mmCIF file of C-alpha atoms in Angstrom:
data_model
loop_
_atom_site.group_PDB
_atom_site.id
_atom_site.type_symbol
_atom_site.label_atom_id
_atom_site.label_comp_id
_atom_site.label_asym_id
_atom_site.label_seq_id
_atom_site.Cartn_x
_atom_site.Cartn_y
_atom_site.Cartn_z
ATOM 1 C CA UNK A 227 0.000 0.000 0.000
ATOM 2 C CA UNK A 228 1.367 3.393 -0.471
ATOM 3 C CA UNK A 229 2.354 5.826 1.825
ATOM 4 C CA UNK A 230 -0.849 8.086 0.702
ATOM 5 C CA UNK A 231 -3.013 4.889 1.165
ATOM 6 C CA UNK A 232 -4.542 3.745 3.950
ATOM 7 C CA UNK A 233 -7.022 0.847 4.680
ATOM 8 C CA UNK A 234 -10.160 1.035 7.705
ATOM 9 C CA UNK A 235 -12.481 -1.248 9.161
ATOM 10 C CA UNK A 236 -16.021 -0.570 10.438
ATOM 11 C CA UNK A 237 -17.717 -3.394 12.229
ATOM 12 C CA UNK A 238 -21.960 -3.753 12.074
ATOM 13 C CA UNK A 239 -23.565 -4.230 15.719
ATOM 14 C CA UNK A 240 -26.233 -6.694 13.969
ATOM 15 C CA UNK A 241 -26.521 -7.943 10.391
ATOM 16 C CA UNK A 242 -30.020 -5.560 9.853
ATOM 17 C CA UNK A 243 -27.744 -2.539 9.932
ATOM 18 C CA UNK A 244 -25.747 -3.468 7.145
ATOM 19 C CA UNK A 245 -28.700 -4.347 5.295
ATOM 20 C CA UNK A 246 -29.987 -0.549 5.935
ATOM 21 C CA UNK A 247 -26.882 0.643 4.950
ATOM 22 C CA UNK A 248 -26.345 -0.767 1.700
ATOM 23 C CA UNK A 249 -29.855 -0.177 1.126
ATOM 24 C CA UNK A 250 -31.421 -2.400 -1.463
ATOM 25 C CA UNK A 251 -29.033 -3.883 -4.064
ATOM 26 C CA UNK A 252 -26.159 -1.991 -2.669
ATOM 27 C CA UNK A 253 -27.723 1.556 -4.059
ATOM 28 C CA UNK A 254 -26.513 2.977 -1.163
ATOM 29 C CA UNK A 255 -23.225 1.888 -1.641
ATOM 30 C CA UNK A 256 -23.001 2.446 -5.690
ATOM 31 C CA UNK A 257 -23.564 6.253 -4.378
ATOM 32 C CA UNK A 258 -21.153 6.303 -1.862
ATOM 33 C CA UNK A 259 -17.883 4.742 -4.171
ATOM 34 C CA UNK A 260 -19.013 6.929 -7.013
ATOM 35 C CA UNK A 261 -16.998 9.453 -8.641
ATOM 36 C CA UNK A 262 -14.721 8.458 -5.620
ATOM 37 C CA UNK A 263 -11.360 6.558 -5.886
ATOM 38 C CA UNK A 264 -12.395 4.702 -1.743
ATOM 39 C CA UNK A 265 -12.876 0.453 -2.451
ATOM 40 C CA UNK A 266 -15.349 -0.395 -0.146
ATOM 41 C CA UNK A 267 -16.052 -4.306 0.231
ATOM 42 C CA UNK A 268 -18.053 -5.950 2.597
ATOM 43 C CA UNK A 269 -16.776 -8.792 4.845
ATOM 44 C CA UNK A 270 -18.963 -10.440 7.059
ATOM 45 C CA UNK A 271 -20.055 -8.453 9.710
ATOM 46 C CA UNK A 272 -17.785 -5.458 8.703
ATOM 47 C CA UNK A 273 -16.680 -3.466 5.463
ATOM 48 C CA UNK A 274 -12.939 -2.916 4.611
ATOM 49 C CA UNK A 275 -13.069 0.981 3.178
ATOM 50 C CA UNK A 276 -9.411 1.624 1.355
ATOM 51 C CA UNK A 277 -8.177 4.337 -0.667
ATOM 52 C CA UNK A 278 -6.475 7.798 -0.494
ATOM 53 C CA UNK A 279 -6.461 8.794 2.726
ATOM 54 C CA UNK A 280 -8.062 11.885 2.715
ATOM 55 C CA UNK A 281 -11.150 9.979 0.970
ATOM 56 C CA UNK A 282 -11.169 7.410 3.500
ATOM 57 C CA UNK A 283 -11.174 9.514 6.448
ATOM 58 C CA UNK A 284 -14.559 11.317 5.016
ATOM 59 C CA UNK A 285 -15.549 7.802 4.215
ATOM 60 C CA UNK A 286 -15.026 6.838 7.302
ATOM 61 C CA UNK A 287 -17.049 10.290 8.758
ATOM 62 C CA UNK A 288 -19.961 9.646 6.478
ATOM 63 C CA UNK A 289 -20.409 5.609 7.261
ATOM 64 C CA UNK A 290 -20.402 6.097 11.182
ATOM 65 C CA UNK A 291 -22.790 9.424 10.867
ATOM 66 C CA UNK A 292 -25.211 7.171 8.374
ATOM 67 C CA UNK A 293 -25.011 4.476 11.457
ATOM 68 C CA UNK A 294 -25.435 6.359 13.729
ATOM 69 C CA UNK A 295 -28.869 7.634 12.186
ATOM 70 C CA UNK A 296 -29.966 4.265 10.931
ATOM 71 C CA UNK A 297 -29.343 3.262 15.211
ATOM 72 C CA UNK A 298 -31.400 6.282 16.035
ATOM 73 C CA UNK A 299 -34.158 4.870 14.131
ATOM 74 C CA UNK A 300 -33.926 6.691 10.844
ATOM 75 C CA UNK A 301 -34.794 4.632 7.450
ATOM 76 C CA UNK A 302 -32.464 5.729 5.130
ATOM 77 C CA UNK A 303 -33.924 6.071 1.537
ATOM 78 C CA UNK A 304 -31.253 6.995 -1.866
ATOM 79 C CA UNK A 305 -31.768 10.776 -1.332
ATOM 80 C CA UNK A 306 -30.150 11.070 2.504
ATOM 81 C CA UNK A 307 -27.460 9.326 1.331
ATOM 82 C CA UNK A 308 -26.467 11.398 -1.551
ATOM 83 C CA UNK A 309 -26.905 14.060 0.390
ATOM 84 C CA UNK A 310 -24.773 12.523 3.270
ATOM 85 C CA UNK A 311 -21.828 12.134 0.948
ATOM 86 C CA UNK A 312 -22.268 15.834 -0.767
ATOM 87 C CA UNK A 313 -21.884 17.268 3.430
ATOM 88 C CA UNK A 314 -19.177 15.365 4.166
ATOM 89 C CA UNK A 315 -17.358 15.815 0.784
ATOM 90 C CA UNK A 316 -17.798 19.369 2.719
ATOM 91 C CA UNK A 317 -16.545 18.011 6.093
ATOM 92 C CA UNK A 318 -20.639 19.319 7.164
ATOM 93 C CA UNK A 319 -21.745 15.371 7.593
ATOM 94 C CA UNK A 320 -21.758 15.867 11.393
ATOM 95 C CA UNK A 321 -24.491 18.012 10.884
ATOM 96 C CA UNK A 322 -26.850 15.502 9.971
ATOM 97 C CA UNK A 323 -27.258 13.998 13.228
ATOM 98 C CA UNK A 324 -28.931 17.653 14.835
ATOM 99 C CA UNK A 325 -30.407 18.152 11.540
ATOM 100 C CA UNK A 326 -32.538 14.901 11.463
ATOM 101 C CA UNK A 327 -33.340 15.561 15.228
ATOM 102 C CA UNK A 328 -35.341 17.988 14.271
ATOM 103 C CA UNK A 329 -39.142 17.486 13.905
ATOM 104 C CA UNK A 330 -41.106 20.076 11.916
ATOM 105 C CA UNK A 331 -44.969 18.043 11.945
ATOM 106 C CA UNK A 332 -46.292 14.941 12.165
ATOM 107 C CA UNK A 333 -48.930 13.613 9.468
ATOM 108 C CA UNK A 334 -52.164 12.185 9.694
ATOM 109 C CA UNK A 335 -50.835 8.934 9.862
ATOM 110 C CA UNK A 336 -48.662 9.648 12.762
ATOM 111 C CA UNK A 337 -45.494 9.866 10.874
ATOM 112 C CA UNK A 338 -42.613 12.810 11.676
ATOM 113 C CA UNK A 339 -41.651 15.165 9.156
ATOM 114 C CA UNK A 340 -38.237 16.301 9.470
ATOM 115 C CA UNK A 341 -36.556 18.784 7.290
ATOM 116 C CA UNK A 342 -33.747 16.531 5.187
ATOM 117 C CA UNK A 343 -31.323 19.807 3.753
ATOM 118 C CA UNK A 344 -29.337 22.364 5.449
ATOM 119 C CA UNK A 345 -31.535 24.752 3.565
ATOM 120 C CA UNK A 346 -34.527 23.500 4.665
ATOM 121 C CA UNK A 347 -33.721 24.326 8.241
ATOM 122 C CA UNK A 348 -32.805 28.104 7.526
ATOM 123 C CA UNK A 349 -36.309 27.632 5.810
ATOM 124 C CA UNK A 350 -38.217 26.458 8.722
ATOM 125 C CA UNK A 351 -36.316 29.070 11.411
ATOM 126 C CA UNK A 352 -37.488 31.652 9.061
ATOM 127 C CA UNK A 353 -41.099 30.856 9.090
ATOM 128 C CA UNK A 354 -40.790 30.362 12.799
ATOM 129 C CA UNK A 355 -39.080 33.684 13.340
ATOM 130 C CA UNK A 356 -40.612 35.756 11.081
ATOM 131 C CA UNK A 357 -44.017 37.371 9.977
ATOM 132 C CA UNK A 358 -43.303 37.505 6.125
ATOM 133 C CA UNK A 359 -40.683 34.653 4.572
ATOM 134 C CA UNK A 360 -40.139 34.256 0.601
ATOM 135 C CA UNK A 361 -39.253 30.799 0.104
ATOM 136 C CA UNK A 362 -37.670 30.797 -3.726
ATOM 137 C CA UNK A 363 -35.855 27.722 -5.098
ATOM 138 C CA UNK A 364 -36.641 24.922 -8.188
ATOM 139 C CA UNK A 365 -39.133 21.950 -7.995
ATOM 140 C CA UNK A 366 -38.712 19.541 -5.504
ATOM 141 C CA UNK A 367 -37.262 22.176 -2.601
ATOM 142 C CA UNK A 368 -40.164 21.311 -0.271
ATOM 143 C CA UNK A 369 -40.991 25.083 -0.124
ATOM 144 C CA UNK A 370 -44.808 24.277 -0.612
ATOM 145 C CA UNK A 371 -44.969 21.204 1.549
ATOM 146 C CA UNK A 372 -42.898 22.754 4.577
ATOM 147 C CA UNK A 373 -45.097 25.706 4.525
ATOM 148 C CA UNK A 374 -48.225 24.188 4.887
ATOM 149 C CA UNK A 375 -46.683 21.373 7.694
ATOM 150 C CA UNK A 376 -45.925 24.643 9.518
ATOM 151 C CA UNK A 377 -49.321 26.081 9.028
ATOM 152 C CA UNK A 378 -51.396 22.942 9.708
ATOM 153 C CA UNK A 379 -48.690 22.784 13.307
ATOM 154 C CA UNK A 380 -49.443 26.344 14.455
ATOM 155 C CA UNK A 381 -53.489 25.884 13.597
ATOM 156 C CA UNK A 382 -53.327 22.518 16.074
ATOM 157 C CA UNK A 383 -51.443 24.582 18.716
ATOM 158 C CA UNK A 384 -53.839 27.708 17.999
ATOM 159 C CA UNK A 385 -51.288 30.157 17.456
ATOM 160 C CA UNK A 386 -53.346 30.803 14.342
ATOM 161 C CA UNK A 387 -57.139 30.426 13.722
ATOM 162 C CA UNK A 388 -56.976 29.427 10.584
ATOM 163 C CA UNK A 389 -55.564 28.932 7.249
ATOM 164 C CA UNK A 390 -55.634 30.276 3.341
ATOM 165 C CA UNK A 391 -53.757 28.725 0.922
ATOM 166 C CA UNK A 392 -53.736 30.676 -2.609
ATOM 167 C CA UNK A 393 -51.703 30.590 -5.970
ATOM 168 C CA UNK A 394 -52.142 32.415 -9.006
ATOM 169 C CA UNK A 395 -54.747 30.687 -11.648
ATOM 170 C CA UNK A 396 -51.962 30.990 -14.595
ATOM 171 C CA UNK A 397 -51.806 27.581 -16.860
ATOM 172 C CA UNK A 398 -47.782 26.521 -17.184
ATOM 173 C CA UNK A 399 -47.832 26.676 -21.408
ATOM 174 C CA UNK A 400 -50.845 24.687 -21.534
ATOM 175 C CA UNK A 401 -54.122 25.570 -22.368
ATOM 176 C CA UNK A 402 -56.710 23.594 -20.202
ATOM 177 C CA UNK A 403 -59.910 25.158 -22.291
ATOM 178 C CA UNK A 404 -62.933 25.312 -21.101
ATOM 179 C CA UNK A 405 -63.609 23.585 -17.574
ATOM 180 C CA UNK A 406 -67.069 22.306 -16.388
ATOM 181 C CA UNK A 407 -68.430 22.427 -12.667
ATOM 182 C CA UNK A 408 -68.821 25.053 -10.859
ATOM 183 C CA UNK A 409 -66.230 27.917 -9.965
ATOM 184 C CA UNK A 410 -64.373 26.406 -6.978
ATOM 185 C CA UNK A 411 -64.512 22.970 -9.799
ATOM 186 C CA UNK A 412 -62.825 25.288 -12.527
ATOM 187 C CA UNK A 413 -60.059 26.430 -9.984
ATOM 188 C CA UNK A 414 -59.467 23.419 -8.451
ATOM 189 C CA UNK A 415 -57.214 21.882 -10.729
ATOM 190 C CA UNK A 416 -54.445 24.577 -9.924
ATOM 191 C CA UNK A 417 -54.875 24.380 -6.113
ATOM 192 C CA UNK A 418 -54.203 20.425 -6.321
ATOM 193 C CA UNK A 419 -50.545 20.217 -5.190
ATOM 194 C CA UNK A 420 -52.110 22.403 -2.332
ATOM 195 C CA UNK A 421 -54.371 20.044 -1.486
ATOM 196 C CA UNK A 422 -51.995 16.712 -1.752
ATOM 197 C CA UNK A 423 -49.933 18.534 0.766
ATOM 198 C CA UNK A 424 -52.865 18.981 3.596
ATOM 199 C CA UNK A 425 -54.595 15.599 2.552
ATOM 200 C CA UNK A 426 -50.894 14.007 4.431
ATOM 201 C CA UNK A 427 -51.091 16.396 7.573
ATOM 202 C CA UNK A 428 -54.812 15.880 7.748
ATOM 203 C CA UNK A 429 -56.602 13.545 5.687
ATOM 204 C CA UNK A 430 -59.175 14.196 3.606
ATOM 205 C CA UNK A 431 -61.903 13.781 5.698
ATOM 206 C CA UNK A 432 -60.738 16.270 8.129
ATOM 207 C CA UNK A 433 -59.984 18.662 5.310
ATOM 208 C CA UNK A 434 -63.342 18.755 3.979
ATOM 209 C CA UNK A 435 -64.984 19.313 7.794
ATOM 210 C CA UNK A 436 -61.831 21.997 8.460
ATOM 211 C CA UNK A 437 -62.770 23.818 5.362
ATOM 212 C CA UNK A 438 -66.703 23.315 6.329
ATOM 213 C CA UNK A 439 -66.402 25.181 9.163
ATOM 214 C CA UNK A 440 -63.475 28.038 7.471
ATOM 215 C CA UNK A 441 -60.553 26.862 9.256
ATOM 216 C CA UNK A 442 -58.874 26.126 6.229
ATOM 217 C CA UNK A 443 -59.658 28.551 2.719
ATOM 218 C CA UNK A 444 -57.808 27.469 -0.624
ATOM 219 C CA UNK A 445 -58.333 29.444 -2.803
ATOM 220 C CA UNK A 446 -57.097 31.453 -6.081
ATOM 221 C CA UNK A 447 -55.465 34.826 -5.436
ATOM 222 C CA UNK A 448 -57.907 37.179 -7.083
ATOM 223 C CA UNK A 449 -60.220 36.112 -4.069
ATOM 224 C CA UNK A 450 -57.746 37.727 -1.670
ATOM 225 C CA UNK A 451 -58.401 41.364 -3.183
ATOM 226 C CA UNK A 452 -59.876 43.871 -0.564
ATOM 227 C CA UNK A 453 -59.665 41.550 2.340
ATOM 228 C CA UNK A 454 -57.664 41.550 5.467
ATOM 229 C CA UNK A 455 -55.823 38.306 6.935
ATOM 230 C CA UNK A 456 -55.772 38.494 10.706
ATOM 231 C CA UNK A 457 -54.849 35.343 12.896
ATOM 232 C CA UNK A 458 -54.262 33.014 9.862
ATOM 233 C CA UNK A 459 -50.955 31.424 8.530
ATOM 234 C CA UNK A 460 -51.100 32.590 4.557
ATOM 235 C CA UNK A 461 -49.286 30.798 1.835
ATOM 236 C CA UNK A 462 -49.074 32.434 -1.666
ATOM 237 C CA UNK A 463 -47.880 29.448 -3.583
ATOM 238 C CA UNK A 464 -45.894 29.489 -7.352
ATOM 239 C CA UNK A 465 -45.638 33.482 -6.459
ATOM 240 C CA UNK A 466 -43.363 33.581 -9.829
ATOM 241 C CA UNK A 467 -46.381 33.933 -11.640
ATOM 242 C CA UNK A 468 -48.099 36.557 -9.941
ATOM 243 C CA UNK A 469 -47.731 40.193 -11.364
ATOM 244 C CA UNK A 470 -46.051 43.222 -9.421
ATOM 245 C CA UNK A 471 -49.575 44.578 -9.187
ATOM 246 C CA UNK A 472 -50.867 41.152 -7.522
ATOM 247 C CA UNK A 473 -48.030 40.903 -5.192
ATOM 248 C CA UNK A 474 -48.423 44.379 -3.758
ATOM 249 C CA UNK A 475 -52.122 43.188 -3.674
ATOM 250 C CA UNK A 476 -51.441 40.093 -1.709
ATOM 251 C CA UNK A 477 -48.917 41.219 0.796
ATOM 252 C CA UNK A 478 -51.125 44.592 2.183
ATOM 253 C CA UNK A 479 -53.448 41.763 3.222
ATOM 254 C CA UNK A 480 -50.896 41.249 6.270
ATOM 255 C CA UNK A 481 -53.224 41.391 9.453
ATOM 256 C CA UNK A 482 -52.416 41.302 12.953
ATOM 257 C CA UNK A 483 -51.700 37.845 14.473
ATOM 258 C CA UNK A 484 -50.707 37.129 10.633
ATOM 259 C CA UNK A 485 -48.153 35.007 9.057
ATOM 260 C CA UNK A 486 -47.502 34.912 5.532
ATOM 261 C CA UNK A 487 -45.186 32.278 3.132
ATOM 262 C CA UNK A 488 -44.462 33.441 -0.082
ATOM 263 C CA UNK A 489 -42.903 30.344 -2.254
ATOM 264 C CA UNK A 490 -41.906 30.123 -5.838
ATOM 265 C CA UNK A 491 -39.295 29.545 -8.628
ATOM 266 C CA UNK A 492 -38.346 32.219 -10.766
ATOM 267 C CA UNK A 493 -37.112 30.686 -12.802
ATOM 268 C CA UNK A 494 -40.330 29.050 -14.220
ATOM 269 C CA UNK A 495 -42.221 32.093 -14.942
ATOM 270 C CA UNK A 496 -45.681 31.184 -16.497
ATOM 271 C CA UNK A 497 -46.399 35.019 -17.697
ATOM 272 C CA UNK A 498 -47.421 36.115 -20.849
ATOM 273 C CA UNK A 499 -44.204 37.530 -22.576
ATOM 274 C CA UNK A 500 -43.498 41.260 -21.339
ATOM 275 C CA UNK A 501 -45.132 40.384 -18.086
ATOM 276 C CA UNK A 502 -42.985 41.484 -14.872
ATOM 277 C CA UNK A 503 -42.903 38.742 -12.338
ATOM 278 C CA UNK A 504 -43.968 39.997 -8.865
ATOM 279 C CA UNK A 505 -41.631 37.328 -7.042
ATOM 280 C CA UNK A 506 -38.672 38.946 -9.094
ATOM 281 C CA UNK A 507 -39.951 42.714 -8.037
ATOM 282 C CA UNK A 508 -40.452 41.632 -5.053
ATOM 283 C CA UNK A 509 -37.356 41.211 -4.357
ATOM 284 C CA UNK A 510 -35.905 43.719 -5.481
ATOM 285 C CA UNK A 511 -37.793 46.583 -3.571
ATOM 286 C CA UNK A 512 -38.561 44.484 0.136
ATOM 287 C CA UNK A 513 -34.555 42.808 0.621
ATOM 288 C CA UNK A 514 -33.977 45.902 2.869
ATOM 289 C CA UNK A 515 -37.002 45.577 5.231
ATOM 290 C CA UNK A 516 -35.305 43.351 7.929
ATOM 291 C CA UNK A 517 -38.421 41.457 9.354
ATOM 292 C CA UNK A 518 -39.018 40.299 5.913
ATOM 293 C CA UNK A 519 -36.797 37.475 5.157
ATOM 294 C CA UNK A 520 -35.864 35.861 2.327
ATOM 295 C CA UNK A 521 -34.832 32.387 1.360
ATOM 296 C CA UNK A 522 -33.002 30.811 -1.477
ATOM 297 C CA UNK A 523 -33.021 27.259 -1.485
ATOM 298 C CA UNK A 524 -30.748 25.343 -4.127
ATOM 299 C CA UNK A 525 -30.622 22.234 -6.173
ATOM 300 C CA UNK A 526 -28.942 20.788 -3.113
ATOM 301 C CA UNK A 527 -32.190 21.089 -1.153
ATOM 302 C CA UNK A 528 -34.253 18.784 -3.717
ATOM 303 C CA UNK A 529 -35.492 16.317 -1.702
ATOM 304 C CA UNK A 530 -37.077 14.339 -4.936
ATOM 305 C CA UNK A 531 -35.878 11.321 -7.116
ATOM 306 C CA UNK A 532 -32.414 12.156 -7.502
ATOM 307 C CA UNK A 533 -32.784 12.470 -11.180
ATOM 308 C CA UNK A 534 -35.323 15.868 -10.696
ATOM 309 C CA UNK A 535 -31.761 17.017 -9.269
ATOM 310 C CA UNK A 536 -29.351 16.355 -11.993
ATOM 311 C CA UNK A 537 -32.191 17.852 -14.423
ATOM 312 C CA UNK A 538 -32.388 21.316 -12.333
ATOM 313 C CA UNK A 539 -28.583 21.052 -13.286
ATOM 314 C CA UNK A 540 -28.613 20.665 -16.571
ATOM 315 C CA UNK A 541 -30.984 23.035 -17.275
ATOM 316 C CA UNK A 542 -29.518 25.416 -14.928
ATOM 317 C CA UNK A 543 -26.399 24.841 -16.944
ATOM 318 C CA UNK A 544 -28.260 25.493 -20.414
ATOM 319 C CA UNK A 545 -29.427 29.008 -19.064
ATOM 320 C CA UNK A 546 -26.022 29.981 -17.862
ATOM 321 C CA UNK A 547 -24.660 29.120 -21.054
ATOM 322 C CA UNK A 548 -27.238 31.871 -22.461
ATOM 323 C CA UNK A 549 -28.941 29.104 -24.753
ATOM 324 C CA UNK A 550 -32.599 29.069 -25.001
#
């Protein structure tokens, strides 16, 4: 072995845990050696990591953090991993164990949500800290979701008395033509990922009663116009697609006892061409009030199928490269 080489063993403490941490196949694994010059083979109740030495000391960091979750209780899945190795590649990996500690909500079937990026955390303080947060990243972020586990938790622990979810009705390139049902029928297909989201905390059942009684209001933004929001946790959802006009609109509505979560992507603007996006003013003219906070997550905090990741890249690439 050379001098730059080195060779470590990690022993299991029962044969499940290496199953969980090779996850199924080896995925886990696969992830972990790619791109990465560490040999990692497994020997009975142990696995012989060799390589560099640099690599192999992270390696070593990222398999007994992993463990250490997976003893905790956590069930790994493809996504923690890769974003395991991206932290420690970063020498951040400790940070996993405090940041899976942390529980944001529990859903109607009684399982935690935790937040599962760096990002997300800032994300969640935010919202917890402050009366206005802009939540702006690509797909797959959890903006949406986290928002409306925060608003469902501070609605069961009455800090709020109730809560209005609301997007812009603007159709993503398509058109949908001409939609039958009523009006709340006609809108409902751009409120659904609104929707999915408190049909997990809640359950549909107790969604329907909640929004029986007007605990819970989803609905499209031109119904916020002249109104005033006191005591209710407001989400403006896909905000990129609102107009400077609308946004203006949208955030006067701030009442007391009031919390509002702005999310969206700018760079998926739905507007007609020549149309300003109010996200993008937005920002511009409020990043100097300080209880107004804004967040930028990244494609590091896209908690999807790791392929939605590697997309956001690509295309991310594409636009820096100026090509349309």
């Amino acid at each position: 072995m050379q001098s730059n080489e080195k060779r470590i063993h990690i022993e299991f403490q029962t044969s499940d845990e290496a199953i969980k941490l090779f996850g199924p196949h080896d995925a886990f694994l696969k992830v972990i050696e790619a791109d990465s010059k560490v040999k990692i083979v497994s020997r009975g109740g142990e696995i012989v990591v060799s390589g560099p030495s640099e690599q192999v000391d992270k390696t070593q960091e990222l398999f007994r953090v992993l463990l250490t979750l997976i003893r905790q209780g956590l069930e790994l899945n493809e996504r923690d991993v890769v974003y395991a190795k991206r932290l420690s590649e970063a020498d951040k990996v400790d940070e996993l164990l405090e940041l899976y500690q942390e529980e944001v909500g529990i859903t109607q079937k009684g399982q935690k949500v935790r937040v599962k990026t760096l990002g997300q955390r800032h994300y969640v303080t935010a919202i917890q800290k402050k009366d206005i947060v802009f939540g702006i990243g690509p797909a797959g972020t959890g903006k949406t979701f986290l928002a409306v586990v925060m608003a469902v938790m501070a609605l069961k622990a009455n800090r709020v008395k109730r809560i209005v979810l609301t997007r812009p009705a603007v159709e993503a390139g398509e058109n949908l033509g001409f939609l039958p049902g009523d009006l709340q029928e006609k809108v409902d297909p751009y409120l659904r990922p609104l929707y999915d989201s408190l049909y997990l905390m809640l359950g549909m059942e107790q969604v329907t009663k909640m929004m029986e009684r007007g605990l819970i209001e989803v609905a499209p933004l031109a119904y916020m116009r002249g109104r005033t929001l006191e005591d209710a946790f407001v989400i403006l959802d896909e905000a990129q697609n609102t107009t400077p006009e609308q946004m203006k609109m949208f955030l006067t509505r701030l009442g007391f006892g009031s919390k509002m979560v702005i999310t969206g992507d700018v760079t998926q603007v739905d507007l007609p061409r020549g149309k300003n996006s109010g996200l993008r003013v937005a920002e511009r003219i409020l990043e100097n009030i300080p209880d107004i906070r804004f967040v930028y997550l990244k494609q590091a905090d896209v908690v999807r199928h790791t392929l939605v990741q590697q997309i956001i890249e690509a295309y991310a690439e594409e636009d820096n490269q100026g090509v349309s």
